Amino acid sequence: MTVLRIVSVFVISLFLTNTAIADDKKKREEVSQADGEKLLAFFGKFVDAIVQNKDNCAKKAKDVTVVIDANLDAVKLASEAKAANKALPKALEEKMMARVKELMPAMQKCGNDKDVKAAIGRLDKK
């Protein structure tokens, strides 16, 4: 799985509203505001590690690993929210989407770097 795909899947599946469910007029349960803030804070650090190192793949891989290791509780929380099909509160979702706009271009140079792939791939671990 490419890094961009992993990041996209992570963002979409863990945090964003499922439009198919919204179309069916079914409301997904939301994570608590406190949990949502925790997830948003983690995602902000994750995006910062990528954006700040957009041209340095080795440092990007190292910094992403550090962020994930320091926030394993948030990674677990995100995984549990995904398994329970929970959504972020709308205001937090909008903040996260704003950060996604920064994230995707910053992944272009190192998207196929093996170390960056390995670092980000840790988000996909069960």
Short mmCIF file of C-alpha atoms in Angstrom, two decimals:
data_model
loop_
_atom_site.label_atom_id
_atom_site.label_comp_id
_atom_site.label_asym_id
_atom_site.label_seq_id
_atom_site.Cartn_x
_atom_site.Cartn_y
_atom_site.Cartn_z
CA MET A 1 0.00 0.00 0.00
CA THR A 2 1.47 3.37 -0.94
CA VAL A 3 2.10 5.92 1.76
CA LEU A 4 -0.42 8.36 0.31
CA ARG A 5 -2.98 5.61 0.28
CA ILE A 6 -2.21 4.66 3.88
CA VAL A 7 -2.48 8.28 4.98
CA SER A 8 -5.69 8.76 3.01
CA VAL A 9 -7.23 5.59 4.40
CA PHE A 10 -6.14 6.58 7.91
CA VAL A 11 -7.69 10.01 7.65
CA ILE A 12 -10.84 8.96 5.91
CA SER A 13 -11.57 5.77 7.80
CA LEU A 14 -10.67 6.96 11.26
CA PHE A 15 -11.92 10.49 11.29
CA LEU A 16 -14.29 11.54 8.57
CA THR A 17 -18.02 11.24 8.27
CA ASN A 18 -19.15 8.33 6.17
CA THR A 19 -21.19 9.90 3.36
CA ALA A 20 -23.05 6.68 2.62
CA ILE A 21 -24.35 6.65 6.16
CA ALA A 22 -25.13 10.36 6.00
CA ASP A 23 -27.05 9.77 2.77
CA ASP A 24 -29.14 7.14 4.53
CA LYS A 25 -29.95 9.75 7.20
CA LYS A 26 -28.35 7.56 9.83
CA LYS A 27 -26.31 9.47 12.36
CA ARG A 28 -23.06 7.87 13.46
CA GLU A 29 -22.21 8.03 17.09
CA GLU A 30 -19.44 10.53 17.73
CA VAL A 31 -16.37 10.16 19.85
CA SER A 32 -16.49 12.35 22.94
CA GLN A 33 -15.26 15.92 22.62
CA ALA A 34 -12.26 15.05 24.83
CA ASP A 35 -11.36 12.02 22.70
CA GLY A 36 -11.88 14.06 19.54
CA GLU A 37 -9.51 16.75 20.84
CA LYS A 38 -6.95 14.06 21.63
CA LEU A 39 -7.24 12.64 18.11
CA LEU A 40 -7.00 16.10 16.58
CA ALA A 41 -3.90 16.91 18.65
CA PHE A 42 -2.24 13.68 17.52
CA PHE A 43 -3.18 14.31 13.90
CA GLY A 44 -1.77 17.83 14.16
CA LYS A 45 1.58 16.49 15.39
CA PHE A 46 1.53 13.84 12.67
CA VAL A 47 0.89 16.45 9.96
CA ASP A 48 3.54 18.77 11.43
CA ALA A 49 6.13 15.98 11.27
CA ILE A 50 5.36 15.46 7.60
CA VAL A 51 5.04 19.10 6.55
CA GLN A 52 8.13 20.29 8.41
CA ASN A 53 10.20 17.60 6.70
CA LYS A 54 8.61 17.65 3.27
CA ASP A 55 12.01 17.65 1.54
CA ASN A 56 13.93 15.41 3.96
CA CYS A 57 12.67 11.85 3.76
CA ALA A 58 14.99 10.41 6.43
CA LYS A 59 14.00 13.07 8.98
CA LYS A 60 10.33 12.71 8.02
CA ALA A 61 10.46 8.96 8.71
CA LYS A 62 12.21 9.52 12.04
CA ASP A 63 9.86 12.29 13.18
CA VAL A 64 6.72 10.38 12.15
CA THR A 65 7.95 7.37 14.13
CA VAL A 66 8.59 9.58 17.16
CA VAL A 67 5.09 11.10 16.92
CA ILE A 68 3.43 7.71 16.63
CA ASP A 69 5.47 6.23 19.48
CA ALA A 70 4.65 9.20 21.71
CA ASN A 71 0.94 8.94 20.92
CA LEU A 72 0.19 5.23 20.94
CA ASP A 73 -2.85 5.92 23.11
CA ALA A 74 -4.29 8.19 20.40
CA VAL A 75 -3.49 5.63 17.69
CA LYS A 76 -5.32 3.00 19.76
CA LEU A 77 -8.23 5.39 20.34
CA ALA A 78 -8.46 6.06 16.60
CA SER A 79 -8.43 2.35 15.86
CA GLU A 80 -11.18 1.73 18.42
CA ALA A 81 -13.25 4.60 16.99
CA LYS A 82 -12.88 3.12 13.52
CA ALA A 83 -13.94 -0.32 14.74
CA ALA A 84 -16.98 1.21 16.44
CA ASN A 85 -17.78 3.26 13.31
CA LYS A 86 -17.63 6.52 15.29
CA ALA A 87 -17.16 9.96 13.78
CA LEU A 88 -15.48 13.11 15.01
CA PRO A 89 -17.65 16.00 16.13
CA LYS A 90 -18.24 18.18 13.06
CA ALA A 91 -16.15 21.16 14.23
CA LEU A 92 -13.14 18.90 14.87
CA GLU A 93 -13.64 17.15 11.56
CA GLU A 94 -13.46 20.51 9.78
CA LYS A 95 -10.22 21.38 11.57
CA MET A 96 -8.76 18.04 10.56
CA MET A 97 -9.76 18.49 6.94
CA ALA A 98 -7.94 21.82 6.89
CA ARG A 99 -4.78 19.99 7.98
CA VAL A 100 -5.26 17.31 5.30
CA LYS A 101 -4.87 20.06 2.70
CA GLU A 102 -1.37 20.67 4.09
CA LEU A 103 -0.55 16.99 4.44
CA MET A 104 -1.11 15.69 0.95
CA PRO A 105 1.29 18.01 -0.94
CA ALA A 106 3.95 17.48 1.72
CA MET A 107 3.88 13.73 1.01
CA GLN A 108 4.73 14.06 -2.67
CA LYS A 109 8.52 13.89 -2.50
CA CYS A 110 8.84 11.05 0.02
CA GLY A 111 5.68 9.12 -0.76
CA ASN A 112 7.64 6.15 -2.06
CA ASP A 113 10.53 6.28 0.40
CA LYS A 114 10.77 2.90 2.16
CA ASP A 115 11.49 4.38 5.57
CA VAL A 116 8.61 6.86 5.33
CA LYS A 117 6.33 4.05 4.19
CA ALA A 118 7.41 1.92 7.14
CA ALA A 119 6.88 4.77 9.61
CA ILE A 120 3.42 5.67 8.37
CA GLY A 121 2.55 2.01 7.90
CA ARG A 122 2.70 1.65 11.67
CA LEU A 123 -0.68 3.42 11.77
CA ASP A 124 -2.18 0.49 9.90
CA LYS A 125 -1.06 -2.11 12.41
CA LYS A 126 -3.78 -3.94 14.27
#
